[in-house]
Amino acid sequence: MASVAIVGAGLGGLMLARVLHVHGIKSTVYEADTSASARTQGGQLDIHVNDGQAAIAAAELTDRFRSIIHQGAAATRVLGSDGAVLFEEPDDNTNTRPEALRGDLRRMLLESLPPDTIHWGKKLASAISIGNGRHELTFADGAKVVTALLVGADGAWSKVRPLLSSAIPEYTGITFVETYLFDVDTNYPTAARTVGAGAMYALAPGKAIAAHREAGGVIHTYAQLSVPADWAGDIDFNDKTAAIAKVVGQFDGWAPELTALVTESDTFPVPRMIHSLPGEHCWRRTPGVTLLGDAAHLMPPSGDGANLAMFDGAELAKAIVAHPDNIELALSTYEEAMFCRSHAAAADAREVVDLCLGDKAPHSLVDFFAQPRGIS
Ligand SMILES: Cc1cc2nc3c(=O)[nH]c(=O)nc-3n(C[C@H](O)[C@H](O)[C@H](O)COP(=O)(O)OP(=O)(O)OC[C@H]3O[C@@H](n4cnc5c(N)ncnc54)[C@H](O)[C@@H]3O)c2cc1C
C-alpha cells in the first residue's frame, strides 16, 4: 500500500508510525517543529496498562520503556490548602501506572523509526480534498504533497480536523500556570518534603496546586484556577515577579510551603488555558482521512490524554495492517472503537476535574483515592 501521511510527531503520531513500521508499512510524519530538540517536552506521564502500555507493547518497545521508568514516582498525596496531608499512598513498585518523562517517551519512539520517517519543519497550513480519498497538503514553506491516506495527529488546533468536523475547542473555564523548581534536594528542601516522591495535589474548590516530583530532582507544578477566559490575557507573563504575584494572589491564606512552589519558580510562569472538544465529538466517515489523539478528542487533562493518543496510534496501525487493501474498512473499524472509548474517557476527564476543583475538593479526591481501584 502507499505510504501513510501523518501530520504531527507527538506521541500519537509517532506511535502510529512505529506500529506501522513494525508491520513493514511505510509512513511519513510531517512535523511543524524544526527538530526533535526544538521544544522542551516537559512533564512526566503515568502510563496506564490498558492504553499507554498496550500501545507500547504493540510497538515492541516494552523493554525500552522499562528502562525509562522513573522509579518511585507513582507515590500520591492529597493535601488541604493549610498543608495538612489528607491522603498518602507510597509507590511500592506494584503500581500499575509507572511514570516516565514525555521527552524520554518521545525519544524512545523517534529512535525506533527509520531516519527518513520524520520531515521536520513542515508546518501544515491547509489540507483540501482532491477527490477519490486523496488530499493535497500545503505547508507553511509553500511545499505541497498529495496523500492517499492522511492522518491528523496534530493536536488541539489540528489543521486536518476541518476536513472532517467543524468542531472547535472551547475554553473549559480552567487555566493552569506552570512553574518549575530545579535541583530541589539542594535548593528547595522544604518543597521536596512537601511534594514527596511522586504527585502532590493541594486542593480547594475552584483552585489547586498540583506538583510532581520528576526525574533529575525537578518539581513541576501547575497552579490550577477556575477563572474567566480573559484572566491570563490580562497578565504580563514576561514580567515574572508581577505575574507570580497575580497567580499567588489567588491562593490567599494557603500554607506558605504550597505557595512557595509557585513563588520560588526557577522559570517564568507559563499560562496554559485548558480547552476541550465536545465530549461526544465524532464525524461521518470521509474517504482517505482520519484523526487521532487530541486532534480527535481534546479533553481536560485527567492524566489519560497522552495514553489515549498512543493507543489510538497503535489501534489505527493495527486496523490498517488488518485491511491493507480496504482502507475505508480500516478507518471505519478504527473510528467506531475510538469514538466509543474517547466519549467514555471525556466523561471520566470531566469527573476528574470535578474531583479536583469542584465544591467538595479536597475530600472528593481523597474519597476517590481511598476506594479500591482496578487495573487500568
Ligand atoms: C497541562 C497539561 C497536562 C497534561 N498532563 C497529562 C498527563 O499527565 N498524562 C496524560 O496522559 N496526558 C496529559 N495531558 C494530555 C496530553 O498532553 C495530550 O493528550 C497528548 O499530548 C496528545 O498527544 P497528541 O499526539 O494527540 O498531540 P500533541 O502531543 O499535541 O502532538 C501534536 C504534534 O503535532 C505538531 N503539530 C501541531 N500543528 C501542526 C501543524 N499544523 N503541522 C505540523 N505539525 C503540527 C505539534 O508540534 C506536536 O508535535 C496533559 C495536557 C495538558 C494541557
Coordinates of C-alpha atoms and ligand atoms in Angstrom, one line a residue:
M1 CA 0.0 0.0 0.0
A2 CA 1.0 3.7 -0.5
S3 CA 2.9 5.5 2.3
V4 CA 0.7 6.8 5.1
A5 CA 1.0 10.6 5.7
I6 CA 0.8 11.6 9.3
V7 CA 0.7 15.2 10.4
G8 CA 2.2 15.7 13.9
A9 CA 5.1 14.0 15.7
G10 CA 3.5 13.9 19.1
L11 CA 3.2 10.6 21.0
G12 CA 0.1 9.7 19.0
G13 CA 1.5 10.3 15.5
L14 CA 4.9 8.6 16.4
M15 CA 3.2 5.6 17.8
L16 CA 1.2 5.2 14.6
A17 CA 4.4 5.4 12.6
R18 CA 6.2 2.9 14.8
V19 CA 3.4 0.2 14.8
L20 CA 3.1 0.6 11.0
H21 CA 6.9 0.2 10.8
V22 CA 6.8 -3.0 12.9
H23 CA 4.4 -4.4 10.3
G24 CA 6.5 -3.2 7.3
I25 CA 4.3 -0.3 6.3
K26 CA 6.0 2.9 5.4
S27 CA 4.8 6.3 6.7
T28 CA 5.9 9.9 6.5
V29 CA 5.4 12.2 9.5
Y30 CA 5.2 15.9 8.8
E31 CA 6.1 17.9 12.0
A32 CA 6.0 21.7 12.5
D33 CA 8.9 21.7 15.0
T34 CA 12.2 22.2 13.2
S35 CA 13.9 19.4 15.1
A36 CA 13.5 16.8 17.9
S37 CA 15.0 19.2 20.3
A38 CA 13.3 22.4 19.1
R39 CA 10.9 22.4 22.1
T40 CA 11.2 21.1 25.7
Q41 CA 8.8 18.2 26.1
G42 CA 8.3 18.7 29.9
G43 CA 6.0 16.7 32.1
Q44 CA 6.0 13.3 33.5
L45 CA 3.2 10.9 32.4
D46 CA 1.8 7.9 34.1
I47 CA 1.4 5.2 31.6
H48 CA -1.7 3.0 32.0
V49 CA -1.9 -0.7 31.4
N50 CA -5.0 -0.7 29.2
D51 CA -4.0 2.1 26.8
G52 CA -0.4 3.5 27.0
Q53 CA 1.3 0.3 28.0
A54 CA -0.8 -1.7 25.5
A55 CA 0.3 0.6 22.7
I56 CA 4.0 0.3 23.8
A57 CA 3.6 -3.5 23.6
A58 CA 2.2 -3.2 20.1
A59 CA 5.2 -1.1 19.2
E60 CA 7.5 -3.9 20.6
L61 CA 9.1 -1.3 22.9
T62 CA 8.2 -2.7 26.4
D63 CA 11.8 -3.5 27.4
R64 CA 13.0 0.0 26.3
F65 CA 10.0 1.6 28.2
R66 CA 11.0 -0.2 31.4
S67 CA 14.4 1.4 31.1
I68 CA 13.0 4.9 31.2
I69 CA 10.5 4.5 34.1
H70 CA 11.1 6.9 36.9
Q71 CA 11.0 4.5 39.9
G72 CA 9.1 5.6 43.0
A73 CA 7.3 8.5 41.2
A74 CA 3.9 6.9 41.4
A75 CA 3.5 7.9 45.1
T76 CA 0.5 10.1 45.6
R77 CA -0.6 12.6 48.3
V78 CA -3.5 14.9 48.8
L79 CA -3.3 18.0 51.0
G80 CA -5.7 20.6 52.2
S81 CA -4.9 24.3 51.5
D82 CA -3.5 24.5 55.0
G83 CA -0.8 21.9 54.1
A84 CA -2.3 19.1 56.1
V85 CA -1.8 15.7 54.5
L86 CA -5.2 14.1 54.0
F87 CA -4.2 11.1 51.9
E88 CA -0.9 9.4 51.2
E89 CA 0.0 6.4 49.1
P90 CA 3.6 5.3 48.6
D91 CA 4.9 3.9 45.3
D92 CA 5.6 0.3 46.4
N93 CA 6.7 -0.6 42.8
T94 CA 3.5 -2.7 42.4
N95 CA 1.8 0.3 40.9
T96 CA 0.4 -0.4 37.5
R97 CA 0.9 3.1 36.3
P98 CA 4.6 3.7 36.1
E99 CA 5.8 7.2 35.3
A100 CA 8.1 8.3 32.5
L101 CA 9.1 11.7 31.2
R102 CA 7.3 12.7 28.0
G103 CA 10.6 13.6 26.4
D104 CA 12.0 10.1 27.1
L105 CA 8.9 8.5 25.6
R106 CA 9.1 10.7 22.5
R107 CA 12.8 9.9 22.1
M108 CA 12.1 6.2 22.5
L109 CA 9.6 6.4 19.6
L110 CA 11.8 8.6 17.4
E111 CA 14.8 6.3 17.8
S112 CA 12.6 3.3 16.8
L113 CA 11.8 4.8 13.4
P114 CA 13.8 4.7 10.2
P115 CA 15.7 8.1 10.0
D116 CA 13.8 9.4 6.9
T117 CA 10.4 9.0 8.5
I118 CA 10.1 12.4 10.1
H119 CA 10.1 15.6 8.0
W120 CA 10.9 18.4 10.5
G121 CA 9.9 22.0 9.9
K122 CA 6.9 21.0 7.9
K123 CA 4.0 23.0 9.4
L124 CA 0.7 22.1 7.7
A125 CA -1.0 25.3 6.6
S126 CA -4.1 23.7 4.9
A127 CA -5.4 20.5 3.5
I128 CA -8.0 20.1 0.8
S129 CA -9.8 17.1 -0.7
I130 CA -8.9 16.5 -4.4
G131 CA -11.3 13.5 -4.7
N132 CA -11.1 9.7 -4.5
G133 CA -9.9 9.9 -0.9
R134 CA -6.8 11.9 -1.9
H135 CA -5.8 15.1 -0.2
E136 CA -3.4 17.9 -1.1
L137 CA -1.4 19.3 1.8
T138 CA 0.1 22.8 1.7
F139 CA 2.9 23.6 4.2
A140 CA 3.8 26.9 5.6
D141 CA 7.0 26.9 3.5
G142 CA 4.9 26.6 0.3
A143 CA 5.6 22.9 -0.4
K144 CA 2.7 20.7 -1.5
V145 CA 2.2 17.0 -1.1
V146 CA -0.7 14.7 -2.3
T147 CA -1.7 11.9 0.0
A148 CA -3.7 8.7 -0.4
L149 CA -4.2 8.2 3.3
L150 CA -3.9 11.2 5.7
V151 CA -3.9 11.1 9.5
G152 CA -4.2 14.2 11.6
A153 CA -2.2 13.7 14.7
D154 CA -1.6 17.4 15.0
G155 CA -3.1 18.1 18.4
A156 CA -5.6 20.5 19.9
W157 CA -5.5 23.0 17.0
S158 CA -5.4 20.4 14.2
K159 CA -5.3 21.7 10.6
V160 CA -6.6 18.3 9.4
R161 CA -9.7 18.3 11.6
P162 CA -11.7 20.8 9.4
L163 CA -11.7 18.1 6.6
L164 CA -13.9 16.0 9.0
S165 CA -15.6 18.2 11.5
S166 CA -16.5 21.9 12.2
A167 CA -15.9 21.5 15.9
I168 CA -13.5 24.0 17.5
P169 CA -12.0 23.6 21.0
E170 CA -13.7 25.7 23.7
Y171 CA -12.2 27.1 26.9
T172 CA -13.2 24.9 29.8
G173 CA -13.1 27.7 32.4
I174 CA -9.8 26.4 33.8
T175 CA -6.3 27.9 33.4
F176 CA -3.2 26.2 34.6
V177 CA 0.0 28.2 35.3
E178 CA 3.1 26.0 35.0
T179 CA 6.3 26.6 37.2
Y180 CA 9.4 24.6 37.9
L181 CA 11.9 24.1 40.7
F182 CA 15.3 22.5 39.8
D183 CA 17.8 20.6 42.0
V184 CA 15.2 20.6 44.7
D185 CA 17.0 18.4 47.3
T186 CA 19.8 21.0 47.5
N187 CA 17.9 24.2 46.7
Y188 CA 14.4 23.7 47.9
P189 CA 14.4 21.0 50.7
T190 CA 11.0 22.2 52.1
A191 CA 9.4 21.9 48.6
A192 CA 11.0 18.4 48.2
R193 CA 9.5 17.4 51.6
T194 CA 6.1 18.9 50.8
V195 CA 5.7 17.2 47.4
G196 CA 7.3 13.9 48.4
A197 CA 8.4 11.3 45.9
G198 CA 5.6 11.5 43.4
A199 CA 2.4 13.6 42.8
M200 CA 1.0 16.1 45.3
Y201 CA -2.4 17.6 45.0
A202 CA -3.3 20.5 47.3
L203 CA -6.9 21.3 46.6
A204 CA -9.8 23.7 47.4
P205 CA -13.0 24.4 45.5
G206 CA -12.0 26.2 42.2
K207 CA -8.3 26.1 42.8
A208 CA -5.4 23.7 43.2
I209 CA -1.7 23.5 43.4
A210 CA -0.6 20.2 41.8
A211 CA 3.1 19.3 41.8
H212 CA 5.0 16.4 40.6
R213 CA 8.5 15.2 41.5
E214 CA 10.1 14.4 38.2
A215 CA 13.3 12.6 37.3
G216 CA 16.5 14.6 37.9
G217 CA 15.5 16.5 41.1
V218 CA 12.8 18.6 39.4
I219 CA 9.5 19.7 40.8
H220 CA 6.9 20.6 38.1
T221 CA 3.9 22.5 39.4
Y222 CA 0.6 23.5 37.9
A223 CA -1.4 26.2 39.8
Q224 CA -4.9 25.4 38.6
L225 CA -7.6 28.0 38.6
S226 CA -11.3 28.3 37.6
V227 CA -11.0 31.8 36.0
P228 CA -12.6 33.6 33.1
A229 CA -11.2 33.3 29.6
D230 CA -9.6 36.8 29.8
W231 CA -7.8 36.2 33.1
A232 CA -4.4 35.1 31.7
G233 CA -4.6 37.6 28.9
D234 CA -4.6 40.5 31.4
I235 CA -1.3 39.3 33.0
D236 CA 2.1 40.1 31.5
F237 CA 3.8 36.7 31.9
N238 CA 7.1 38.3 30.6
D239 CA 7.2 40.2 33.9
K240 CA 8.0 37.2 36.2
T241 CA 7.6 39.0 39.6
A242 CA 4.3 40.7 38.7
A243 CA 2.9 37.5 37.0
I244 CA 3.7 35.3 40.0
A245 CA 2.2 37.9 42.4
K246 CA -1.1 37.8 40.4
V247 CA -1.1 34.0 40.4
V248 CA -0.3 33.6 44.0
G249 CA -2.8 36.3 44.9
Q250 CA -5.5 33.7 44.0
F251 CA -4.1 31.5 46.8
D252 CA -4.6 33.9 49.7
G253 CA -4.4 32.1 53.1
W254 CA -2.8 28.9 51.7
A255 CA 0.1 27.4 53.5
P256 CA 3.4 29.1 52.5
E257 CA 5.1 25.8 51.7
L258 CA 2.4 25.3 49.0
T259 CA 2.5 28.8 47.5
A260 CA 6.3 28.6 47.5
L261 CA 6.0 26.0 44.7
V262 CA 4.8 29.0 42.6
T263 CA 6.7 32.0 44.1
E264 CA 10.1 30.3 44.1
S265 CA 9.9 29.2 40.5
D266 CA 13.2 28.9 38.6
T267 CA 11.3 29.5 35.3
F268 CA 9.0 32.2 34.1
P269 CA 5.4 31.1 34.8
V270 CA 3.6 29.8 31.7
P271 CA -0.2 30.0 31.4
R272 CA -2.0 27.1 29.8
M273 CA -5.7 27.8 29.1
I274 CA -7.4 24.4 29.1
H275 CA -9.7 23.8 26.1
S276 CA -11.7 20.8 25.1
L277 CA -13.7 19.5 22.2
P278 CA -17.3 18.4 22.8
G279 CA -17.3 15.2 24.8
E280 CA -19.2 13.3 22.1
H281 CA -17.1 14.6 19.2
C282 CA -17.4 12.4 16.1
W283 CA -17.7 12.7 12.3
R284 CA -19.1 10.9 9.3
R285 CA -16.6 8.6 7.6
T286 CA -14.8 10.7 5.0
P287 CA -12.6 8.8 2.4
G288 CA -8.9 8.9 2.9
V289 CA -8.6 10.8 6.2
T290 CA -8.9 10.4 9.9
L291 CA -7.7 11.9 13.2
L292 CA -6.1 10.6 16.4
G293 CA -5.3 11.8 19.9
D294 CA -6.0 15.5 20.8
A295 CA -7.0 16.3 17.2
A296 CA -9.9 13.8 17.6
H297 CA -10.8 14.2 21.2
L298 CA -9.2 17.0 23.1
M299 CA -10.4 16.8 26.7
P300 CA -9.4 18.4 30.0
P301 CA -6.2 17.0 31.4
S302 CA -7.1 14.0 33.6
G303 CA -3.9 12.0 33.2
D304 CA -5.1 10.0 30.2
G305 CA -4.7 12.2 27.1
A306 CA -1.2 11.0 26.1
N307 CA -2.1 7.4 26.9
L308 CA -5.2 7.7 24.6
A309 CA -3.2 9.3 21.8
M310 CA -0.7 6.4 21.9
F311 CA -3.4 3.8 22.0
D312 CA -5.2 5.5 19.0
G313 CA -2.0 5.4 17.1
A314 CA -1.5 1.7 17.8
E315 CA -5.1 0.8 17.1
L316 CA -5.2 2.7 13.8
A317 CA -2.0 1.0 12.7
K318 CA -3.5 -2.4 13.6
A319 CA -6.6 -1.7 11.6
I320 CA -4.5 -0.6 8.6
V321 CA -2.4 -3.8 8.9
A322 CA -5.6 -5.9 9.1
H323 CA -7.2 -4.3 6.0
P324 CA -4.3 -3.1 3.8
D325 CA -6.5 -3.4 0.6
N326 CA -9.6 -1.8 2.1
I327 CA -8.5 1.4 3.8
E328 CA -12.1 2.6 4.2
L329 CA -12.9 -0.5 6.2
A330 CA -9.7 0.0 8.3
L331 CA -10.7 3.6 9.0
S332 CA -14.3 2.9 9.9
T333 CA -13.2 0.0 12.2
Y334 CA -10.7 2.2 14.0
E335 CA -13.1 5.2 14.3
E336 CA -16.0 3.2 15.6
A337 CA -14.0 1.9 18.5
M338 CA -12.1 5.2 19.0
F339 CA -15.4 7.2 19.3
C340 CA -16.7 4.8 21.9
R341 CA -13.6 4.9 24.1
S342 CA -12.9 8.6 23.7
H343 CA -16.5 9.5 24.7
A344 CA -16.2 7.4 27.9
A345 CA -12.8 9.0 28.6
A346 CA -14.1 12.5 28.1
A347 CA -16.8 11.9 30.7
D348 CA -14.2 10.5 33.0
A349 CA -12.0 13.5 32.5
R350 CA -14.8 15.9 33.4
E351 CA -15.4 13.8 36.6
V352 CA -11.7 14.1 37.5
V353 CA -11.8 17.9 37.1
D354 CA -14.8 18.0 39.4
L355 CA -13.0 15.8 41.9
C356 CA -10.1 18.2 41.9
L357 CA -11.7 21.6 41.6
G358 CA -15.4 21.0 42.5
D359 CA -17.2 22.1 45.6
K360 CA -16.2 19.1 47.6
A361 CA -12.5 19.4 47.0
P362 CA -10.2 18.2 48.6
H363 CA -12.4 15.5 50.2
S364 CA -13.8 14.4 46.8
L365 CA -10.3 13.4 45.6
V366 CA -9.4 11.8 49.0
D367 CA -12.5 9.6 48.8
F368 CA -11.8 8.7 45.2
F369 CA -8.2 7.6 46.0
A370 CA -9.4 5.7 49.1
Q371 CA -11.7 3.5 47.0
P372 CA -10.3 0.2 45.8
R373 CA -9.3 0.7 42.1
G374 CA -9.0 -1.9 39.4
I375 CA -6.1 -2.1 37.0
S376 CA -6.4 0.4 34.1
Ligands
LIG1 C1 -1.3 20.9 31.2 C2 -1.5 19.6 30.7 C3 -1.1 18.4 31.4 C4 -1.3 17.1 30.9 N1 -0.9 16.1 31.6 C5 -1.1 14.8 31.1 C6 -0.8 13.7 31.9 O1 -0.3 13.7 33.0 N2 -1.0 12.4 31.3 C7 -1.5 12.3 30.1 O2 -1.7 11.1 29.6 N3 -1.9 13.3 29.3 C8 -1.7 14.6 29.8 N4 -2.1 15.7 29.1 C9 -2.7 15.5 27.8 C10 -1.6 15.2 26.7 O3 -0.6 16.2 26.7 C11 -2.2 15.2 25.3 O4 -3.5 14.5 25.3 C12 -1.3 14.5 24.3 O5 -0.1 15.2 24.2 C13 -1.9 14.3 23.0 O6 -1.0 13.7 22.1 P1 -1.1 14.0 20.5 O7 0.0 13.2 19.9 O8 -2.5 13.8 20.1 O9 -0.9 15.6 20.3 P2 0.3 16.5 20.7 O10 1.1 16.0 21.8 O11 -0.2 17.9 20.9 O12 1.3 16.5 19.4 C14 0.9 17.1 18.2 C15 2.1 17.3 17.4 O13 1.7 17.9 16.2 C16 2.5 19.0 15.8 N5 1.7 20.0 15.1 C17 0.7 20.8 15.5 N6 0.2 21.5 14.5 C18 0.9 21.2 13.4 C19 0.8 21.5 12.0 N7 0.0 22.5 11.6 N8 1.7 21.0 11.1 C20 2.6 20.0 11.5 N9 2.7 19.6 12.8 C21 1.9 20.2 13.7 C22 2.9 19.6 17.2 O14 4.1 20.3 17.1 C23 3.1 18.3 18.0 O15 4.4 17.8 17.9 C24 -1.9 17.0 29.6 C25 -2.3 18.1 28.8 C26 -2.1 19.4 29.4 C27 -2.5 20.6 28.6

